[in-house]
PDB file of C-alpha atoms in Angstrom:
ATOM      1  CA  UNK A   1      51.634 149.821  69.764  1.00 63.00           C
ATOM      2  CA  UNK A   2      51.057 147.202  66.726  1.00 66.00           C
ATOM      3  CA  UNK A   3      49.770 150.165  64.002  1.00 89.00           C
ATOM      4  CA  UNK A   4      50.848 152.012  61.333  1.00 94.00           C
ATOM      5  CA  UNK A   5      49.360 155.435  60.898  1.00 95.00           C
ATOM      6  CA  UNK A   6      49.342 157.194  57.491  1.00 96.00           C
ATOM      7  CA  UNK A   7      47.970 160.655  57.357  1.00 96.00           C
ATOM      8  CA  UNK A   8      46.201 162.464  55.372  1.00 96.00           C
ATOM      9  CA  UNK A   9      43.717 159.628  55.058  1.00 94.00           C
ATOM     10  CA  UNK A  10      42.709 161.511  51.850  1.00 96.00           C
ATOM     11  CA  UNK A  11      44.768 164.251  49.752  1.00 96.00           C
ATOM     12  CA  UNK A  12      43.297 165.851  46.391  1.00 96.00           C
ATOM     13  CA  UNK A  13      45.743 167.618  44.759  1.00 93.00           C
ATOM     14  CA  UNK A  14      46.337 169.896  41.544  1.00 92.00           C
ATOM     15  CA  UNK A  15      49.311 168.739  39.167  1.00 91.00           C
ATOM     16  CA  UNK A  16      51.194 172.012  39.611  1.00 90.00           C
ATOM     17  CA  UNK A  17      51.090 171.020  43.296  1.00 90.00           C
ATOM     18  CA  UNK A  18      53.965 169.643  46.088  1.00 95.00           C
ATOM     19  CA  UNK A  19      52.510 167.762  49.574  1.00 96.00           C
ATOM     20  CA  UNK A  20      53.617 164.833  51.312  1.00 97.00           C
ATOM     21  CA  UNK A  21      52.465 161.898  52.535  1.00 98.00           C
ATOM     22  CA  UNK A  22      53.765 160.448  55.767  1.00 98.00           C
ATOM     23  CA  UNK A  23      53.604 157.253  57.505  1.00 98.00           C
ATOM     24  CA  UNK A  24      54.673 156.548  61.443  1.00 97.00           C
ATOM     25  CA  UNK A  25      55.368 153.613  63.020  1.00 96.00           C
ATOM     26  CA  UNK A  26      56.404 152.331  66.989  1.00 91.00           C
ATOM     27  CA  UNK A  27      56.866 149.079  66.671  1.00 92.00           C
ATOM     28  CA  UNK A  28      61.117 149.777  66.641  1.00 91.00           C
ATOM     29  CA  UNK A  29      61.119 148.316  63.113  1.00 91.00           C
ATOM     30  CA  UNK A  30      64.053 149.078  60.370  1.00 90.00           C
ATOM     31  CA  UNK A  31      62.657 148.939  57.072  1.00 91.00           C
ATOM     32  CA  UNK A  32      59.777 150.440  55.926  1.00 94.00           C
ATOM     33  CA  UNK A  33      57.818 150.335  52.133  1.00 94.00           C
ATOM     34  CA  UNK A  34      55.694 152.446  49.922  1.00 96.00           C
ATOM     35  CA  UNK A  35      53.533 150.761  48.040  1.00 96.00           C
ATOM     36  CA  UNK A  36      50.754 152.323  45.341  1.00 96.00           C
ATOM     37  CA  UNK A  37      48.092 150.313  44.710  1.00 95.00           C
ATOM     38  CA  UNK A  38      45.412 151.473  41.510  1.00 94.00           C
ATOM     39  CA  UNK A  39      41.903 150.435  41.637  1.00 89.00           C
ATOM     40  CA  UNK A  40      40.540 147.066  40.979  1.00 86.00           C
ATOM     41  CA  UNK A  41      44.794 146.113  41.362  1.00 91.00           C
ATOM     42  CA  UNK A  42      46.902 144.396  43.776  1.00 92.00           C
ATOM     43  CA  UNK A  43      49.535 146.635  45.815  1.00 93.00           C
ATOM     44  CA  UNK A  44      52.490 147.179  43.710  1.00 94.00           C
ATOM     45  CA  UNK A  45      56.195 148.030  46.097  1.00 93.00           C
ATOM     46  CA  UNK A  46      57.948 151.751  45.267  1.00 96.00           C
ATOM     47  CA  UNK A  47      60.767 151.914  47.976  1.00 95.00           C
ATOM     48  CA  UNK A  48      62.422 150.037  50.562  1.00 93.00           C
ATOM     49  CA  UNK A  49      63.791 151.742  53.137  1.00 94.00           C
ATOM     50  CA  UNK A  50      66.045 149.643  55.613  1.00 90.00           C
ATOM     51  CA  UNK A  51      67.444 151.307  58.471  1.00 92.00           C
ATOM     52  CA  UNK A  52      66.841 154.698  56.823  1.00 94.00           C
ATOM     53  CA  UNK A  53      68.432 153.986  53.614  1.00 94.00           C
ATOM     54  CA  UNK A  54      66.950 153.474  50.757  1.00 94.00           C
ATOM     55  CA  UNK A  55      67.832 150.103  49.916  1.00 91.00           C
ATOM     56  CA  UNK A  56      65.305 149.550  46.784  1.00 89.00           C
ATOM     57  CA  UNK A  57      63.626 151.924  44.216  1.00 91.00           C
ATOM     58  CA  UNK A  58      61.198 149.872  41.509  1.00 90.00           C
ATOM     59  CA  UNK A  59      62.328 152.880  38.808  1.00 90.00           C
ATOM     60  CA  UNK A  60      59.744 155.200  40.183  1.00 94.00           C
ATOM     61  CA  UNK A  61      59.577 158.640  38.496  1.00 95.00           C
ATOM     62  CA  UNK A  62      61.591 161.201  39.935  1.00 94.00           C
ATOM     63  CA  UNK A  63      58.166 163.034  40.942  1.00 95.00           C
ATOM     64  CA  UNK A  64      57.654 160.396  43.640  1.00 97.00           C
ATOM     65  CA  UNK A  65      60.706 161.759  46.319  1.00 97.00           C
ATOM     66  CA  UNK A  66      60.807 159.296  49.532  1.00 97.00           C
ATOM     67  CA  UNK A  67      62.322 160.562  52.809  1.00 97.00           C
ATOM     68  CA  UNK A  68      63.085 158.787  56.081  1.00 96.00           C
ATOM     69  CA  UNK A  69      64.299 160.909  58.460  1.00 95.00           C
ATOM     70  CA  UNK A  70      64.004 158.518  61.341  1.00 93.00           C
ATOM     71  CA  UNK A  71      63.626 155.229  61.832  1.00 90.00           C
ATOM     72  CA  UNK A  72      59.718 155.962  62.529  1.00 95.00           C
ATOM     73  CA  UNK A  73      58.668 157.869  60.257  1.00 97.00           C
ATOM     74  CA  UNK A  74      58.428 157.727  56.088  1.00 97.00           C
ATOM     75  CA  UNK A  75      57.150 160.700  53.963  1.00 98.00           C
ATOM     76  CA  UNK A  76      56.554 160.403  50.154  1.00 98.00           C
ATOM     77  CA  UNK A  77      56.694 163.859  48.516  1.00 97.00           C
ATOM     78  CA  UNK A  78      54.836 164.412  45.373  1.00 96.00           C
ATOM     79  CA  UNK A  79      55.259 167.010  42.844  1.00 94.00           C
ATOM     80  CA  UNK A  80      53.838 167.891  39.759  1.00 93.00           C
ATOM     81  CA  UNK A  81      52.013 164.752  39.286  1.00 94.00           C
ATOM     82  CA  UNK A  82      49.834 163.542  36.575  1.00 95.00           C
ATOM     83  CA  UNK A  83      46.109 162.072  36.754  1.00 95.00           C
ATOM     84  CA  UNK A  84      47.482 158.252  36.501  1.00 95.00           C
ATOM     85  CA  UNK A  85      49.147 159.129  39.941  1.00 96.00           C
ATOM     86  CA  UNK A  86      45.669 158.790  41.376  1.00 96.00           C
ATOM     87  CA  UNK A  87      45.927 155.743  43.558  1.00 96.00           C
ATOM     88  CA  UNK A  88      46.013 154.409  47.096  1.00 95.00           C
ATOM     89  CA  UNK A  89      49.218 154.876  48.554  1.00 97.00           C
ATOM     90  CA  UNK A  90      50.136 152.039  51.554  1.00 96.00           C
ATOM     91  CA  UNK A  91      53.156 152.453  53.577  1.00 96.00           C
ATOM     92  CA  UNK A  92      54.413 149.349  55.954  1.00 94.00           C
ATOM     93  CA  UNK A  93      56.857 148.545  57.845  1.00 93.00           C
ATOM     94  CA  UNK A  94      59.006 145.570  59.164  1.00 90.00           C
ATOM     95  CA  UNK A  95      61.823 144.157  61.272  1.00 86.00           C
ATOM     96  CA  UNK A  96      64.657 144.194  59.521  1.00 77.00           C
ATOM     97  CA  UNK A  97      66.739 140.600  60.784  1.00 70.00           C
ATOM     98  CA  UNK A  98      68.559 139.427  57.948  1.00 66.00           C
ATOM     99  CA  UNK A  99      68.208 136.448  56.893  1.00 61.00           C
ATOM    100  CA  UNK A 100      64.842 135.768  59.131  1.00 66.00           C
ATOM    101  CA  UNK A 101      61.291 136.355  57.875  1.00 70.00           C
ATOM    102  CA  UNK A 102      60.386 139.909  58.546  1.00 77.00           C
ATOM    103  CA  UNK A 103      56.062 140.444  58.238  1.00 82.00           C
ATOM    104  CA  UNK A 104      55.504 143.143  56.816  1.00 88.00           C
ATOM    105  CA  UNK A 105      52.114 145.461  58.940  1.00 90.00           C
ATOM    106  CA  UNK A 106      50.383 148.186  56.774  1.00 92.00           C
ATOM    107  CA  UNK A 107      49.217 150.863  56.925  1.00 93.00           C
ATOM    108  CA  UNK A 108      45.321 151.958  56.015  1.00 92.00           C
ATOM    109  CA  UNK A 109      46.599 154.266  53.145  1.00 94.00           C
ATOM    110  CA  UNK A 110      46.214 157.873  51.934  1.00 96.00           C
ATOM    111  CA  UNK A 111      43.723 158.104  48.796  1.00 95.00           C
ATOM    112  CA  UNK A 112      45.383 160.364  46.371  1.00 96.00           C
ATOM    113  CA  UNK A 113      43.873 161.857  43.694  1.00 96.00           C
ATOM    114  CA  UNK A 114      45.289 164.171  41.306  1.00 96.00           C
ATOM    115  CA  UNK A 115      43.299 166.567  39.234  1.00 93.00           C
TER     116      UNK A 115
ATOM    117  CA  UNK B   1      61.648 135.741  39.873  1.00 77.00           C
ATOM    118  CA  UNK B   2      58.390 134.781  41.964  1.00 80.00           C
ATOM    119  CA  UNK B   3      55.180 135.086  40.434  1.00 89.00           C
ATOM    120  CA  UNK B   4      51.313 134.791  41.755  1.00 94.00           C
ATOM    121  CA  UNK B   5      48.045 133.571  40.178  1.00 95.00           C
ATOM    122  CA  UNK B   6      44.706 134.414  41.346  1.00 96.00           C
ATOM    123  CA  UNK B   7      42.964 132.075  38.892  1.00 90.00           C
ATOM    124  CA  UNK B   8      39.343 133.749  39.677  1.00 94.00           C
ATOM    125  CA  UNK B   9      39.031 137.851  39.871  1.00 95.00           C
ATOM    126  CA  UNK B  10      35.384 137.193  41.028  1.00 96.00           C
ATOM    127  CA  UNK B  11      33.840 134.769  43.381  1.00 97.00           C
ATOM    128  CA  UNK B  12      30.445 134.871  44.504  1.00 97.00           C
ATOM    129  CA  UNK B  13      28.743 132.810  46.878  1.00 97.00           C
ATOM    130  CA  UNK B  14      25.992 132.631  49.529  1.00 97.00           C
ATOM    131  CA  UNK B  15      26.201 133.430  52.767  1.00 97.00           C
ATOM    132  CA  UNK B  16      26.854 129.799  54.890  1.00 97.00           C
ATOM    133  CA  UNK B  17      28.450 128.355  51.608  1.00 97.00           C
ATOM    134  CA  UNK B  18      31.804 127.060  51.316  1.00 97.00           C
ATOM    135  CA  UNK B  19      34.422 128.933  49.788  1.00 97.00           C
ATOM    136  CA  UNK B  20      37.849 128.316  48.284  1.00 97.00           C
ATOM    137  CA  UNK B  21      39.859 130.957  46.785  1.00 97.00           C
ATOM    138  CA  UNK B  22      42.532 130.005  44.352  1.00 97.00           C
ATOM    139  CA  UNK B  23      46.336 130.971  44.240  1.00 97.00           C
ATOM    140  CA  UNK B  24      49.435 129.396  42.365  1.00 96.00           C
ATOM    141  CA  UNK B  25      52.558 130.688  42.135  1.00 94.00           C
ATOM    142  CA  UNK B  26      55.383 130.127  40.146  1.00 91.00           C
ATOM    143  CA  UNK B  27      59.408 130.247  42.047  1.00 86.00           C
ATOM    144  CA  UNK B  28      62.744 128.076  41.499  1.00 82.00           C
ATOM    145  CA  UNK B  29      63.700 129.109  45.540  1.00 83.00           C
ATOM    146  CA  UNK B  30      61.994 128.153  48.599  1.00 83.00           C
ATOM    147  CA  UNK B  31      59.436 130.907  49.366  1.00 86.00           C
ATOM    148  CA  UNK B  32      57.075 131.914  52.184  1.00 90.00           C
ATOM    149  CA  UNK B  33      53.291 132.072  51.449  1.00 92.00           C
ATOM    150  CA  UNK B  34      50.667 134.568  52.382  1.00 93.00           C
ATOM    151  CA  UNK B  35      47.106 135.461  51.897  1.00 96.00           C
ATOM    152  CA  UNK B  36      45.859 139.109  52.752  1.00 95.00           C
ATOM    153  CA  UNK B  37      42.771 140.565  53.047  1.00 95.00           C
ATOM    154  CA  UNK B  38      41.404 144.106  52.330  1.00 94.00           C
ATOM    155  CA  UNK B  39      37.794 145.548  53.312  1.00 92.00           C
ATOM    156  CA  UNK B  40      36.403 148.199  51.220  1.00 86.00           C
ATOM    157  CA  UNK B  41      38.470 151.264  51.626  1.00 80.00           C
ATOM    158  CA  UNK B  42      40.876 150.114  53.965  1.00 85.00           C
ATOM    159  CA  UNK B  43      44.443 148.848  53.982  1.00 86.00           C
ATOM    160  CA  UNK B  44      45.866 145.224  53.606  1.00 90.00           C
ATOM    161  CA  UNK B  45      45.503 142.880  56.999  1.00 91.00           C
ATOM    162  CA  UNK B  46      47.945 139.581  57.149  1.00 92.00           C
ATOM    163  CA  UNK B  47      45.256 136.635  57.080  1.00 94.00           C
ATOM    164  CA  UNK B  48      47.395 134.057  57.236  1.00 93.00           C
ATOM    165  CA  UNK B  49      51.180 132.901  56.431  1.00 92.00           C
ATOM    166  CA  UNK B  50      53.314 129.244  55.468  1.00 91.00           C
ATOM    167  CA  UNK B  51      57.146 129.862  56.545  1.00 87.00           C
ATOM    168  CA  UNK B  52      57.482 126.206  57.362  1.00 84.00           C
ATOM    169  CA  UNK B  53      56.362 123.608  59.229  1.00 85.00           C
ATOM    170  CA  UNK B  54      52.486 122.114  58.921  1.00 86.00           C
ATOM    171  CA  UNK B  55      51.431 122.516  55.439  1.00 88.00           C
ATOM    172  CA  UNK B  56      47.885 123.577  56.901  1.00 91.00           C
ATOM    173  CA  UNK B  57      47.699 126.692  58.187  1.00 90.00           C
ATOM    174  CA  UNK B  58      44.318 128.565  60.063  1.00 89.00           C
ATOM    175  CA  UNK B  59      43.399 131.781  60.853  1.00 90.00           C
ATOM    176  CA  UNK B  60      41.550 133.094  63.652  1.00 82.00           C
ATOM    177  CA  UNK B  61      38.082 133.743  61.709  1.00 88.00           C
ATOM    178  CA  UNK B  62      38.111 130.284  60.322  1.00 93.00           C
ATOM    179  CA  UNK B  63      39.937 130.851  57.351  1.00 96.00           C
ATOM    180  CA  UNK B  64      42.890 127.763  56.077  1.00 96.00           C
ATOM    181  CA  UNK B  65      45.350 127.301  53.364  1.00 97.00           C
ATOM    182  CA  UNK B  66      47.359 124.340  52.609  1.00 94.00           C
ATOM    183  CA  UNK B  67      50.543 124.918  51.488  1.00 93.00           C
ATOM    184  CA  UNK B  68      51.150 121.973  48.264  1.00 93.00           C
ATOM    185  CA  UNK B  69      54.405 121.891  47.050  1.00 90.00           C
ATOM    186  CA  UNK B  70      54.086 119.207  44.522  1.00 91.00           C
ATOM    187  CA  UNK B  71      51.008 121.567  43.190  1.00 92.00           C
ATOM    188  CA  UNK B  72      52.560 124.747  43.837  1.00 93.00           C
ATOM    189  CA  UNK B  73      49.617 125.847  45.215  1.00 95.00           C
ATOM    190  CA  UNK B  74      48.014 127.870  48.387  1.00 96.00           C
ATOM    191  CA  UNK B  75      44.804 128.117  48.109  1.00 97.00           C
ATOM    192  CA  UNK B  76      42.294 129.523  51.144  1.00 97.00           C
ATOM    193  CA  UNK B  77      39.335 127.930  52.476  1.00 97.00           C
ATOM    194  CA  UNK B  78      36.542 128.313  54.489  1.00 97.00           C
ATOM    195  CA  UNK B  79      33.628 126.091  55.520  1.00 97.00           C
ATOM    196  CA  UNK B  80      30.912 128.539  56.051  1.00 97.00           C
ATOM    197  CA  UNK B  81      31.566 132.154  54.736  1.00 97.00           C
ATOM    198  CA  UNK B  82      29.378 135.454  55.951  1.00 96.00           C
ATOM    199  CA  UNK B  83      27.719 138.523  54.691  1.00 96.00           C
ATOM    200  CA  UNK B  84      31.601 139.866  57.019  1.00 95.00           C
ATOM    201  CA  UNK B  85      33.891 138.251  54.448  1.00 96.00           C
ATOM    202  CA  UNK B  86      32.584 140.411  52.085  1.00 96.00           C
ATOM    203  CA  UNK B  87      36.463 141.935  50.373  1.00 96.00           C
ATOM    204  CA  UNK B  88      39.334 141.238  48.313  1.00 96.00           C
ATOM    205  CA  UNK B  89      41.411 138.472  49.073  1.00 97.00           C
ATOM    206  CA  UNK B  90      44.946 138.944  47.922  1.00 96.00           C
ATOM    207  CA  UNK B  91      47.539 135.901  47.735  1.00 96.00           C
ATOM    208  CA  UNK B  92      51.683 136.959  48.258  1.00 94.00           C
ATOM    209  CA  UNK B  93      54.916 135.331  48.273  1.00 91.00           C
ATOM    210  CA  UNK B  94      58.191 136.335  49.049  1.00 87.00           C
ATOM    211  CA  UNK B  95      61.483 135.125  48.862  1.00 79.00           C
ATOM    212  CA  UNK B  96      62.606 132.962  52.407  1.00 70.00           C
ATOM    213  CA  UNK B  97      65.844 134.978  53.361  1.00 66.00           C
ATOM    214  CA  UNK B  98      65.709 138.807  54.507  1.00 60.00           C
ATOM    215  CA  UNK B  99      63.691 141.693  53.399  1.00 63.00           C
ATOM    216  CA  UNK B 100      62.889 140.940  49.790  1.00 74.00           C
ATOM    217  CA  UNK B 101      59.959 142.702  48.835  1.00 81.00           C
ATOM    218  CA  UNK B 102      55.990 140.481  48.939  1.00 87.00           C
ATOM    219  CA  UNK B 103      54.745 139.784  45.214  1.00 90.00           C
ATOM    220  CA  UNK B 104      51.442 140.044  45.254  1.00 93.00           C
ATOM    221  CA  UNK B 105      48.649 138.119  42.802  1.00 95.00           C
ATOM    222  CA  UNK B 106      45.835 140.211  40.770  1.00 95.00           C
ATOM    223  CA  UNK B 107      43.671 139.574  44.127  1.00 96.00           C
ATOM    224  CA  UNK B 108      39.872 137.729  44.507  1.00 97.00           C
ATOM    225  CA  UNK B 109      37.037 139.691  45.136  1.00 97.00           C
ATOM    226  CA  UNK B 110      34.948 137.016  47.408  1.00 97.00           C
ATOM    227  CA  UNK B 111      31.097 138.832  47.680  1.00 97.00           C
ATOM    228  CA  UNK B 112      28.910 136.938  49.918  1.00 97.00           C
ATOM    229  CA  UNK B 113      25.343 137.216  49.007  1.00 96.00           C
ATOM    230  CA  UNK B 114      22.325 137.018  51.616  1.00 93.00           C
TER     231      UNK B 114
END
């Protein structure tokens, strides 16, 4: 198994409301990423998980809560977000070996948007 | 800190054409070199990658980039595009040690035209 799954493959939500958006993977790697990517934009990285700690946070805004409770699956919990948080959301994931070059396999995203 | 430039946001050209997509980027480390692509509403698919080795690198649908160090350049390449290639092409670079994060450019959107 050489996939990433992200479900809901599309999520419209109000800005009073909380859901979650999770990502699985079976490959056995150790760190996985969410990224956000805007339209018209390149992907831009929000966390870093490596073997289920969070290892980097790019100052995200509290309303963006990541969670890895194993080391296959990633959720990103959203509450009480704001229009601008409209976006496509890519998880991926990666070996985690050090000092050796880890690639990085995505995921096909969850299309948020946020009325 | 790395940094990525796509030097065209645009690139049209006809089906059977030639095609060369632009990226620079900018480091004072050794780095590793990548070049994604992404189909309309879909997620990001590893095209091809430099770690080391032969400058020239190909990928399986007849895609290359040449890694030039002098130039600090990776550009991608292909002989004869079609109506397939159709999506944006996005150029990354990371660090060569561990986990640090990809840095991606503003991306290419290659159209193919009939």
């Amino acid at each position: 198994d050489t996939e990433v799954t992200q479900t809901p493959k599309h999520l419209v939500m109000g800005m009073t409301n909380k859901k979650s958006l999770k990502c699985e993977q079976h490959m056995g790697h150790r760190a996985m990423y969410w990224y956000k990517q805007k339209a018209k934009k390149p992907p831009e990285l929000m966390f870093v998980y490596s073997y289920e700690k969070l290892s980097i946070n790019e100052s995200v805004p509290s309303r963006f809560s990541p969670e890895c409770p194993n080391s296959s699956l990633l959720n990103l919990h959203l509450h009480a977000l704001q229009p601008e948080d409209s976006a496509l959301y890519l998880c991926a994931s990666s070996q985690d070996k050090g000092s050796s070059y880890n690639e990085q396999f995505f995921g096909p995203g969850t299309r948020l948007t946020v009325l | 800190a790395q940094s990525v430039t796509q030097l065209d946001s645009q690139v049209p050209v006809f089906e059977e054409a030639p095609v060369e997509l632009r990226c620079n980027y900018s480091s004072s480390v050794s780095v590793y070199l990548f070049w994604y692509v992404q189909y309309p509403n879909q997620g990001l698919q590893l095209l091809l990658k430099y770690l080391s080795g032969s400058t020239l690198v190909e990928s399986i649908n007849g895609f290359e980039a040449e890694f030039n160090k002098s130039q600090t350049s990776f550009h991608l390449r292909k002989p004869s595009v079609h109506i397939s290639d159709t999506a944006e092409y996005f150029c990354a670079v990371t660090l060569n040690s561990g986990n640090t994060p990809l840095v991606f450019g503003k991306g290419t959107r290659l159209s193919v035209i009939a």
